[in-house]
mmCIF file of C-alpha atoms in Angstrom:
data_model
loop_
_atom_site.group_PDB
_atom_site.id
_atom_site.type_symbol
_atom_site.label_atom_id
_atom_site.label_comp_id
_atom_site.label_asym_id
_atom_site.label_seq_id
_atom_site.Cartn_x
_atom_site.Cartn_y
_atom_site.Cartn_z
ATOM 1 C CA MET A 1 -45.453 -1.310 11.060
ATOM 2 C CA ALA A 2 -46.276 -4.758 12.399
ATOM 3 C CA PHE A 3 -46.602 -5.709 16.050
ATOM 4 C CA THR A 4 -46.833 -9.123 17.626
ATOM 5 C CA GLY A 5 -47.978 -10.121 21.090
ATOM 6 C CA SER A 6 -51.100 -9.519 23.178
ATOM 7 C CA GLN A 7 -53.724 -7.018 22.097
ATOM 8 C CA ASP A 8 -52.908 -4.704 25.012
ATOM 9 C CA ASP A 9 -49.188 -4.788 24.229
ATOM 10 C CA ASN A 10 -49.825 -4.210 20.525
ATOM 11 C CA VAL A 11 -52.011 -1.192 21.271
ATOM 12 C CA TYR A 12 -49.315 0.110 23.593
ATOM 13 C CA ARG A 13 -46.513 -0.330 21.071
ATOM 14 C CA TYR A 14 -48.508 1.429 18.381
ATOM 15 C CA THR A 15 -49.329 4.151 20.890
ATOM 16 C CA SER A 16 -45.657 4.516 21.777
ATOM 17 C CA HIS A 17 -44.755 4.769 18.096
ATOM 18 C CA LEU A 18 -47.331 7.499 17.534
ATOM 19 C CA ARG A 19 -46.373 9.317 20.712
ATOM 20 C CA ASN A 20 -42.719 9.377 19.742
ATOM 21 C CA GLN A 21 -43.694 10.855 16.398
ATOM 22 C CA GLY A 22 -45.659 13.598 18.151
ATOM 23 C CA LEU A 23 -43.608 14.053 21.317
ATOM 24 C CA ASP A 24 -43.130 17.761 20.763
ATOM 25 C CA GLN A 25 -46.844 18.440 21.053
ATOM 26 C CA LYS A 26 -47.001 19.197 24.747
ATOM 27 C CA HIS A 27 -44.203 21.775 24.992
ATOM 28 C CA SER A 28 -44.332 25.503 24.561
ATOM 29 C CA SER A 29 -42.634 25.762 21.156
ATOM 30 C CA ARG A 30 -44.422 22.740 19.752
ATOM 31 C CA HIS A 31 -47.420 23.135 17.492
ATOM 32 C CA TYR A 32 -49.706 20.167 17.204
ATOM 33 C CA LEU A 33 -53.138 21.391 16.150
ATOM 34 C CA SER A 34 -54.290 22.551 12.770
ATOM 35 C CA GLY A 35 -55.859 25.958 12.537
ATOM 36 C CA SER A 36 -58.148 24.754 9.740
ATOM 37 C CA MET A 37 -60.656 23.026 12.039
ATOM 38 C CA GLY A 38 -63.907 24.875 12.218
ATOM 39 C CA ILE A 39 -65.514 24.140 15.558
ATOM 40 C CA ARG A 40 -64.029 25.940 18.526
ATOM 41 C CA VAL A 41 -64.176 23.818 21.640
ATOM 42 C CA VAL A 42 -62.612 24.694 24.932
ATOM 43 C CA ILE A 43 -60.863 22.513 27.475
ATOM 44 C CA VAL A 44 -60.282 24.225 30.789
ATOM 45 C CA VAL A 45 -57.785 23.427 33.466
ATOM 46 C CA ALA A 46 -58.086 25.453 36.656
ATOM 47 C CA ILE A 47 -54.860 25.648 38.584
ATOM 48 C CA PHE A 48 -55.125 26.740 42.209
ATOM 49 C CA LEU A 49 -51.805 27.671 43.737
ATOM 50 C CA VAL A 50 -51.209 26.880 47.378
ATOM 51 C CA SER A 51 -51.068 29.955 49.550
ATOM 52 C CA SER A 52 -49.367 28.628 52.641
ATOM 53 C CA SER A 53 -46.593 26.227 53.529
ATOM 54 C CA SER A 54 -48.903 24.213 55.757
ATOM 55 C CA ALA A 55 -51.155 23.442 52.792
ATOM 56 C CA ALA A 56 -48.186 22.382 50.702
ATOM 57 C CA ARG A 57 -46.862 19.987 53.339
ATOM 58 C CA SER A 58 -49.655 17.446 53.039
ATOM 59 C CA SER A 59 -49.860 14.209 54.977
ATOM 60 C CA SER A 60 -49.539 12.239 51.745
ATOM 61 C CA ARG A 61 -45.781 12.766 51.580
ATOM 62 C CA PRO A 62 -43.938 9.631 52.676
ATOM 63 C CA LEU A 63 -40.878 9.838 54.912
ATOM 64 C CA LEU A 64 -40.895 13.611 54.813
ATOM 65 C CA LYS A 65 -40.612 14.633 58.446
ATOM 66 C CA ASP A 66 -39.703 18.011 59.877
ATOM 67 C CA GLN A 67 -39.350 19.595 56.476
ATOM 68 C CA ASN A 68 -40.366 23.224 56.507
ATOM 69 C CA ARG A 69 -38.313 24.536 53.618
ATOM 70 C CA ILE A 70 -40.692 25.492 50.863
ATOM 71 C CA ALA A 71 -38.672 26.762 47.906
ATOM 72 C CA ALA A 72 -41.609 28.168 45.959
ATOM 73 C CA THR A 73 -45.204 28.426 47.031
ATOM 74 C CA SER A 74 -47.186 31.530 46.315
ATOM 75 C CA ASP A 75 -50.648 32.954 45.940
ATOM 76 C CA ASP A 76 -49.408 35.032 42.996
ATOM 77 C CA PHE A 77 -49.013 33.136 39.718
ATOM 78 C CA ASP A 78 -46.807 35.819 38.177
ATOM 79 C CA LYS A 79 -44.239 35.531 40.954
ATOM 80 C CA ASN A 80 -43.192 31.949 40.222
ATOM 81 C CA TYR A 81 -44.697 30.991 36.855
ATOM 82 C CA TYR A 82 -45.180 32.261 33.343
ATOM 83 C CA ILE A 83 -47.440 31.326 30.441
ATOM 84 C CA SER A 84 -45.256 29.216 28.184
ATOM 85 C CA TRP A 85 -47.597 28.769 25.221
ATOM 86 C CA GLY A 86 -51.147 29.429 24.074
ATOM 87 C CA SER A 87 -51.247 32.769 25.871
ATOM 88 C CA GLN A 88 -54.528 33.661 24.189
ATOM 89 C CA LEU A 89 -56.079 30.630 25.893
ATOM 90 C CA VAL A 90 -54.827 31.255 29.432
ATOM 91 C CA LYS A 91 -56.863 33.085 32.066
ATOM 92 C CA LEU A 92 -55.577 34.198 35.455
ATOM 93 C CA LEU A 93 -58.314 34.394 38.055
ATOM 94 C CA ASP A 94 -58.866 35.334 41.701
ATOM 95 C CA ASN A 95 -56.100 37.932 41.850
ATOM 96 C CA ASN A 96 -53.685 35.592 40.073
ATOM 97 C CA ARG A 97 -54.221 32.839 42.620
ATOM 98 C CA SER A 98 -55.554 30.499 39.963
ATOM 99 C CA VAL A 99 -55.068 30.027 36.255
ATOM 100 C CA GLN A 100 -57.171 28.355 33.618
ATOM 101 C CA LEU A 101 -55.531 26.544 30.741
ATOM 102 C CA LEU A 102 -57.852 26.289 27.774
ATOM 103 C CA MET A 103 -57.608 24.171 24.648
ATOM 104 C CA ASP A 104 -59.655 24.516 21.517
ATOM 105 C CA GLN A 105 -59.158 23.006 18.078
ATOM 106 C CA SER A 106 -56.578 25.606 17.133
ATOM 107 C CA SER A 107 -54.200 25.363 20.082
ATOM 108 C CA GLY A 108 -53.579 24.167 23.597
ATOM 109 C CA SER A 109 -51.811 26.002 26.408
ATOM 110 C CA GLY A 110 -49.438 25.590 29.295
ATOM 111 C CA PHE A 111 -47.326 27.247 31.943
ATOM 112 C CA ALA A 112 -43.924 26.663 33.531
ATOM 113 C CA SER A 113 -41.975 27.710 36.581
ATOM 114 C CA LYS A 114 -39.730 30.732 36.124
ATOM 115 C CA SER A 115 -36.986 28.997 38.079
ATOM 116 C CA THR A 116 -35.286 25.709 37.438
ATOM 117 C CA TYR A 117 -34.505 23.183 40.153
ATOM 118 C CA LEU A 118 -31.841 20.564 40.639
ATOM 119 C CA PHE A 119 -33.518 17.892 42.780
ATOM 120 C CA GLY A 120 -36.460 18.318 45.116
ATOM 121 C CA TYR A 121 -40.083 17.445 45.772
ATOM 122 C CA PHE A 122 -42.791 18.567 43.328
ATOM 123 C CA SER A 123 -46.462 17.986 43.966
ATOM 124 C CA THR A 124 -49.983 18.945 42.988
ATOM 125 C CA ARG A 125 -53.549 17.788 43.581
ATOM 126 C CA ILE A 126 -55.605 17.041 40.495
ATOM 127 C CA LYS A 127 -59.248 16.287 39.761
ATOM 128 C CA LEU A 128 -59.535 14.980 36.221
ATOM 129 C CA MET A 129 -62.384 15.570 33.814
ATOM 130 C CA GLN A 130 -65.462 13.357 33.871
ATOM 131 C CA GLY A 131 -67.323 11.829 30.937
ATOM 132 C CA ASP A 132 -65.742 11.173 27.569
ATOM 133 C CA SER A 133 -62.143 12.366 27.857
ATOM 134 C CA SER A 134 -60.814 10.304 24.949
ATOM 135 C CA GLY A 135 -57.762 11.750 23.245
ATOM 136 C CA THR A 136 -57.005 14.321 25.920
ATOM 137 C CA VAL A 137 -53.689 14.418 27.769
ATOM 138 C CA THR A 138 -53.241 16.249 31.049
ATOM 139 C CA ALA A 139 -49.555 16.537 31.969
ATOM 140 C CA PHE A 140 -47.619 17.420 35.099
ATOM 141 C CA TYR A 141 -43.889 16.983 34.668
ATOM 142 C CA LEU A 142 -40.324 18.194 35.033
ATOM 143 C CA SER A 143 -38.217 19.079 32.019
ATOM 144 C CA THR A 144 -35.004 20.824 31.094
ATOM 145 C CA GLN A 145 -35.225 23.788 28.785
ATOM 146 C CA GLN A 146 -33.156 22.286 25.995
ATOM 147 C CA SER A 147 -35.074 21.164 22.915
ATOM 148 C CA SER A 148 -32.532 18.403 22.267
ATOM 149 C CA ASN A 149 -30.711 16.117 24.666
ATOM 150 C CA HIS A 150 -33.254 17.098 27.270
ATOM 151 C CA ASP A 151 -34.092 15.398 30.559
ATOM 152 C CA GLU A 152 -37.725 14.904 31.548
ATOM 153 C CA VAL A 153 -39.784 13.146 34.224
ATOM 154 C CA ASP A 154 -43.444 12.677 33.297
ATOM 155 C CA PHE A 155 -46.869 12.201 34.753
ATOM 156 C CA GLU A 156 -49.351 11.984 31.851
ATOM 157 C CA PHE A 157 -53.047 11.287 32.356
ATOM 158 C CA LEU A 158 -54.574 9.684 29.273
ATOM 159 C CA GLY A 159 -58.282 10.195 28.784
ATOM 160 C CA ASN A 160 -60.703 7.429 27.858
ATOM 161 C CA LYS A 161 -64.235 6.616 26.824
ATOM 162 C CA PRO A 162 -67.058 6.676 29.404
ATOM 163 C CA GLY A 163 -66.976 3.623 31.640
ATOM 164 C CA LYS A 164 -63.305 2.977 30.925
ATOM 165 C CA PRO A 165 -60.479 4.055 33.239
ATOM 166 C CA TYR A 166 -57.982 6.816 32.879
ATOM 167 C CA TYR A 167 -54.448 5.549 32.435
ATOM 168 C CA LEU A 168 -51.527 7.133 34.215
ATOM 169 C CA GLN A 169 -48.389 6.965 32.105
ATOM 170 C CA THR A 170 -44.947 7.747 33.505
ATOM 171 C CA ASN A 171 -41.704 8.141 31.623
ATOM 172 C CA VAL A 172 -38.096 9.209 32.150
ATOM 173 C CA PHE A 173 -35.973 10.942 29.506
ATOM 174 C CA VAL A 174 -32.221 11.337 29.858
ATOM 175 C CA ASP A 175 -30.180 13.197 27.225
ATOM 176 C CA GLY A 176 -33.154 13.166 24.873
ATOM 177 C CA VAL A 177 -33.805 9.421 25.127
ATOM 178 C CA GLY A 178 -37.076 8.193 26.614
ATOM 179 C CA ASN A 179 -38.805 4.903 25.792
ATOM 180 C CA ARG A 180 -39.006 4.076 29.501
ATOM 181 C CA GLU A 181 -42.782 4.098 29.697
ATOM 182 C CA SER A 182 -44.979 2.429 32.249
ATOM 183 C CA ARG A 183 -48.751 2.610 32.270
ATOM 184 C CA MET A 184 -51.210 1.851 35.024
ATOM 185 C CA ARG A 185 -54.804 2.166 36.123
ATOM 186 C CA LEU A 186 -55.597 3.898 39.382
ATOM 187 C CA TRP A 187 -57.341 2.283 42.352
ATOM 188 C CA PHE A 188 -59.847 5.118 42.589
ATOM 189 C CA ASP A 189 -61.902 7.286 40.278
ATOM 190 C CA PRO A 190 -59.620 10.277 39.567
ATOM 191 C CA THR A 191 -62.598 12.284 38.303
ATOM 192 C CA ALA A 192 -64.588 12.068 41.548
ATOM 193 C CA ASP A 193 -62.244 14.013 43.810
ATOM 194 C CA PHE A 194 -58.781 15.500 44.142
ATOM 195 C CA HIS A 195 -55.767 13.234 44.526
ATOM 196 C CA THR A 196 -52.111 14.059 45.120
ATOM 197 C CA TYR A 197 -49.461 13.332 42.490
ATOM 198 C CA SER A 198 -45.841 13.875 43.505
ATOM 199 C CA LEU A 199 -42.302 13.508 42.194
ATOM 200 C CA LEU A 200 -39.346 13.191 44.542
ATOM 201 C CA TRP A 201 -36.107 13.570 42.609
ATOM 202 C CA ASN A 202 -32.742 13.332 44.322
ATOM 203 C CA ARG A 203 -29.257 12.016 43.624
ATOM 204 C CA HIS A 204 -30.319 8.482 44.488
ATOM 205 C CA HIS A 205 -33.631 7.915 42.731
ATOM 206 C CA ILE A 206 -36.869 9.330 41.357
ATOM 207 C CA LEU A 207 -40.050 8.359 43.190
ATOM 208 C CA PHE A 208 -43.411 8.664 41.434
ATOM 209 C CA MET A 209 -46.141 8.871 44.082
ATOM 210 C CA VAL A 210 -49.944 8.871 44.088
ATOM 211 C CA ASP A 211 -51.569 9.865 47.381
ATOM 212 C CA GLY A 212 -48.262 9.053 49.064
ATOM 213 C CA VAL A 213 -48.078 5.569 47.546
ATOM 214 C CA VAL A 214 -44.936 4.947 45.522
ATOM 215 C CA VAL A 215 -46.052 3.639 42.128
ATOM 216 C CA ARG A 216 -42.674 3.695 40.398
ATOM 217 C CA VAL A 217 -38.984 3.979 41.223
ATOM 218 C CA PHE A 218 -36.176 4.931 38.849
ATOM 219 C CA LYS A 219 -32.816 4.516 40.562
ATOM 220 C CA ASN A 220 -29.570 6.323 39.881
ATOM 221 C CA SER A 221 -27.213 3.667 38.512
ATOM 222 C CA GLU A 222 -24.740 5.928 36.761
ATOM 223 C CA ASN A 223 -21.947 3.924 38.370
ATOM 224 C CA LEU A 224 -23.072 1.076 36.106
ATOM 225 C CA GLY A 225 -23.117 3.259 33.008
ATOM 226 C CA ILE A 226 -26.903 3.742 33.087
ATOM 227 C CA PRO A 227 -28.059 7.300 32.273
ATOM 228 C CA TYR A 228 -29.762 9.272 35.049
ATOM 229 C CA PRO A 229 -30.926 12.919 35.187
ATOM 230 C CA SER A 230 -28.399 14.197 37.712
ATOM 231 C CA SER A 231 -26.818 17.346 36.287
ATOM 232 C CA LYS A 232 -29.409 19.450 34.452
ATOM 233 C CA PRO A 233 -31.854 21.688 36.318
ATOM 234 C CA MET A 234 -35.497 21.239 35.364
ATOM 235 C CA GLN A 235 -38.639 23.337 35.291
ATOM 236 C CA VAL A 236 -42.023 22.372 36.658
ATOM 237 C CA ILE A 237 -44.499 22.324 33.777
ATOM 238 C CA ALA A 238 -48.217 21.740 33.347
ATOM 239 C CA SER A 239 -50.014 21.469 30.035
ATOM 240 C CA LEU A 240 -53.253 20.331 28.468
ATOM 241 C CA TRP A 241 -53.137 19.152 24.899
ATOM 242 C CA ASN A 242 -54.676 17.119 22.132
ATOM 243 C CA GLY A 243 -53.099 13.673 22.063
ATOM 244 C CA GLU A 244 -55.779 11.975 20.034
ATOM 245 C CA ASN A 245 -53.265 10.553 17.565
ATOM 246 C CA TRP A 246 -51.919 8.205 20.270
ATOM 247 C CA ALA A 247 -53.443 8.611 23.742
ATOM 248 C CA THR A 248 -56.572 6.422 23.565
ATOM 249 C CA ASP A 249 -56.686 2.975 21.955
ATOM 250 C CA GLY A 250 -53.494 3.630 20.037
ATOM 251 C CA GLY A 251 -54.980 6.726 18.435
ATOM 252 C CA THR A 252 -58.051 4.996 17.000
ATOM 253 C CA THR A 253 -60.401 6.761 19.430
ATOM 254 C CA LYS A 254 -60.494 10.499 18.833
ATOM 255 C CA ILE A 255 -61.647 13.424 20.942
ATOM 256 C CA ASN A 256 -65.438 13.713 21.092
ATOM 257 C CA TRP A 257 -65.774 17.460 20.812
ATOM 258 C CA LYS A 258 -69.519 17.251 21.452
ATOM 259 C CA GLU A 259 -68.694 16.481 25.088
ATOM 260 C CA SER A 260 -66.850 19.748 25.579
ATOM 261 C CA PRO A 261 -66.001 21.717 27.578
ATOM 262 C CA PHE A 262 -63.634 19.321 29.337
ATOM 263 C CA ILE A 263 -62.404 20.396 32.764
ATOM 264 C CA ALA A 264 -59.495 19.206 34.886
ATOM 265 C CA THR A 265 -58.654 21.009 38.088
ATOM 266 C CA PHE A 266 -55.277 21.370 39.811
ATOM 267 C CA GLU A 267 -54.751 22.720 43.323
ATOM 268 C CA SER A 268 -52.005 22.923 45.983
ATOM 269 C CA LEU A 269 -49.201 23.195 43.472
ATOM 270 C CA ALA A 270 -46.010 23.049 45.544
ATOM 271 C CA ILE A 271 -42.285 23.048 44.885
ATOM 272 C CA GLU A 272 -39.696 22.166 47.519
ATOM 273 C CA GLY A 273 -36.375 22.056 45.754
ATOM 274 C CA HIS A 274 -32.975 23.604 45.252
ATOM 275 C CA LYS A 275 -33.673 26.690 43.213
ATOM 276 C CA CYS A 276 -31.171 27.353 40.479
ATOM 277 C CA HIS A 277 -30.441 30.598 38.707
ATOM 278 C CA GLU A 278 -33.302 31.587 36.407
ATOM 279 C CA ASP A 279 -32.826 30.371 32.838
ATOM 280 C CA SER A 280 -29.711 28.434 33.803
ATOM 281 C CA HIS A 281 -28.629 25.371 31.862
ATOM 282 C CA SER A 282 -25.498 24.549 33.804
ATOM 283 C CA THR A 283 -24.814 22.943 37.156
ATOM 284 C CA SER A 284 -22.444 25.832 37.857
ATOM 285 C CA PHE A 285 -25.578 27.769 38.797
ATOM 286 C CA CYS A 286 -26.856 24.942 41.000
ATOM 287 C CA ARG A 287 -24.096 24.154 43.440
ATOM 288 C CA PHE A 288 -25.367 23.221 46.880
ATOM 289 C CA SER A 289 -24.579 21.059 49.853
ATOM 290 C CA PRO A 290 -26.626 17.833 49.587
ATOM 291 C CA SER A 291 -26.415 17.326 53.337
ATOM 292 C CA SER A 292 -28.419 20.516 53.879
ATOM 293 C CA GLU A 293 -31.390 19.437 51.782
ATOM 294 C CA TRP A 294 -34.083 17.241 53.288
ATOM 295 C CA TRP A 295 -34.760 15.417 50.008
ATOM 296 C CA GLU A 296 -31.205 14.062 50.210
ATOM 297 C CA ASP A 297 -31.661 12.824 53.782
ATOM 298 C CA SER A 298 -30.581 9.242 54.443
ATOM 299 C CA GLY A 299 -34.165 8.311 55.298
ATOM 300 C CA ILE A 300 -35.272 9.158 51.756
ATOM 301 C CA ARG A 301 -32.540 7.309 49.890
ATOM 302 C CA GLY A 302 -34.452 4.033 49.854
ATOM 303 C CA LEU A 303 -37.941 2.643 50.266
ATOM 304 C CA SER A 304 -39.317 1.512 53.596
ATOM 305 C CA SER A 305 -40.696 -2.019 53.915
ATOM 306 C CA GLU A 306 -44.221 -0.603 53.785
ATOM 307 C CA GLN A 307 -43.472 1.327 50.597
ATOM 308 C CA MET A 308 -42.007 -1.816 49.050
ATOM 309 C CA LYS A 309 -45.253 -3.659 49.837
ATOM 310 C CA GLN A 310 -47.293 -0.856 48.308
ATOM 311 C CA LEU A 311 -45.182 -0.796 45.163
ATOM 312 C CA LYS A 312 -45.546 -4.560 44.738
ATOM 313 C CA TRP A 313 -49.299 -4.232 45.252
ATOM 314 C CA VAL A 314 -49.565 -1.519 42.587
ATOM 315 C CA ARG A 315 -47.502 -3.481 40.080
ATOM 316 C CA ARG A 316 -49.429 -6.683 40.688
ATOM 317 C CA HIS A 317 -52.945 -5.254 40.482
ATOM 318 C CA TYR A 318 -52.825 -2.039 38.436
ATOM 319 C CA MET A 319 -49.842 -2.071 36.082
ATOM 320 C CA SER A 320 -50.988 -2.556 32.482
ATOM 321 C CA TYR A 321 -47.712 -1.961 30.662
ATOM 322 C CA ASP A 322 -44.026 -1.840 31.598
ATOM 323 C CA TYR A 323 -41.293 -1.397 29.014
ATOM 324 C CA CYS A 324 -39.078 -3.678 31.097
ATOM 325 C CA THR A 325 -41.331 -6.671 30.387
ATOM 326 C CA ASP A 326 -41.995 -5.892 26.716
ATOM 327 C CA LYS A 327 -39.986 -8.665 25.075
ATOM 328 C CA THR A 328 -40.937 -7.550 21.584
ATOM 329 C CA ARG A 329 -39.366 -4.129 22.042
ATOM 330 C CA TYR A 330 -36.590 -5.418 24.263
ATOM 331 C CA PRO A 331 -35.753 -9.126 23.862
ATOM 332 C CA LYS A 332 -33.096 -8.412 26.478
ATOM 333 C CA PRO A 333 -34.421 -6.037 29.165
ATOM 334 C CA PRO A 334 -32.649 -2.677 29.401
ATOM 335 C CA PRO A 335 -29.899 -2.770 32.024
ATOM 336 C CA GLU A 336 -31.747 -0.574 34.518
ATOM 337 C CA CYS A 337 -34.793 -2.842 34.647
ATOM 338 C CA PRO A 338 -33.566 -5.415 37.203
ATOM 339 C CA LEU A 339 -32.677 -2.536 39.506
ATOM 340 C CA ASN A 340 -36.065 -0.788 39.243
ATOM 341 C CA THR A 341 -38.441 -3.747 39.095
ATOM 342 C CA ILE A 342 -39.769 -5.258 42.308
#
C-alpha cells in the first residue's frame, strides 16, 4: 500500500489502514492477542464509580444547568455494569466501588453498562499512564450491541514514547461505517492528573468534550441524507487493549513490556441518559418525550459563542489529523465535513 503526502498524514493513513484491519480488538467478543507469548505483563486500569449525584454533576459540563436527573450512578459495580471480556483479568475492589482492568500478553479486558441508552450525557475522569505507553489504547466509548451495522462514538487514547504526547482520537460509526477519525494533542499532560472526558449525544449533534471544552462536533444532518446515530440504543463501554499494530507511529513502535505494569485510572463514571430496556436493539424499547430530557433542551442544541471560540482554538493549535482535510483519502470532502468543520 502506497501513501503520498506529508509524513504525519502518511503515518496516519497507514495507522487507519491497520486499525481498520484490527477494529474488532477492543470489543468483548474480539480476540487480538496471541496466547503463545511467554512473558506475562499486566496493565491495570482502576475504575472508581461515582457514589453521589453531586460528584457526577461536575462544573466541567457546559450549558448543563439545573439538571439533577442522574440515570445511572452507583457505588456498586454489579448494579449497573458487567465484565464483558477478560473476566480472569478483572478485579472488583473496595466493596465493588472500583474495578481494575488488567491486560497481559494473553488477553485484555473490559466492562460495559448493563443498560443501553438512546441519547444522553456520558462522562468520566481519567488519569493516563506515565512513562512509555507506546502501543497501548485506553478507550471510553458508546456502542450498539450489534457486531455488524453497529453505531459507535469513540474516545481512544493512544500511548506514545517518553517525551512524546498522547494522542486523543475520536471517531463516529454509523451502520458499521467509520472512517471519520480526528486526532489531536491535549493542552495538558494527561498523565499528571485527572481530566474529564464527556460525550453529549442528542438528536441534534454529538459533542466531544475535554474538561468542558468542546473539541469536536458531529451534527445530525439526516435531512441531507448524511448518516447519524439516531435510532439505536448504545452501551457505555471501557476497555484497555493492545493496539501496537497501529496505535503508535503507524504500528512501527511496539509496546515496551519492560516498562510494565502500566496504569490508567478512571473515576467519577457517570451516565445521564434515557435508559432503554436491557439488551434491547430496537427503538420500540426507547420511546420517550424529548421535551422532558435536559440533553434535548434548546440551550444544548447548538454551541455558544464561547464554545465556538474554544473549538476553533483547539482545531488551530492541537488538531494533528482530520479526515475532512485528508485530500488523499477524500479528494472531495465527505458531505458532512462543511457542516462540522469550523
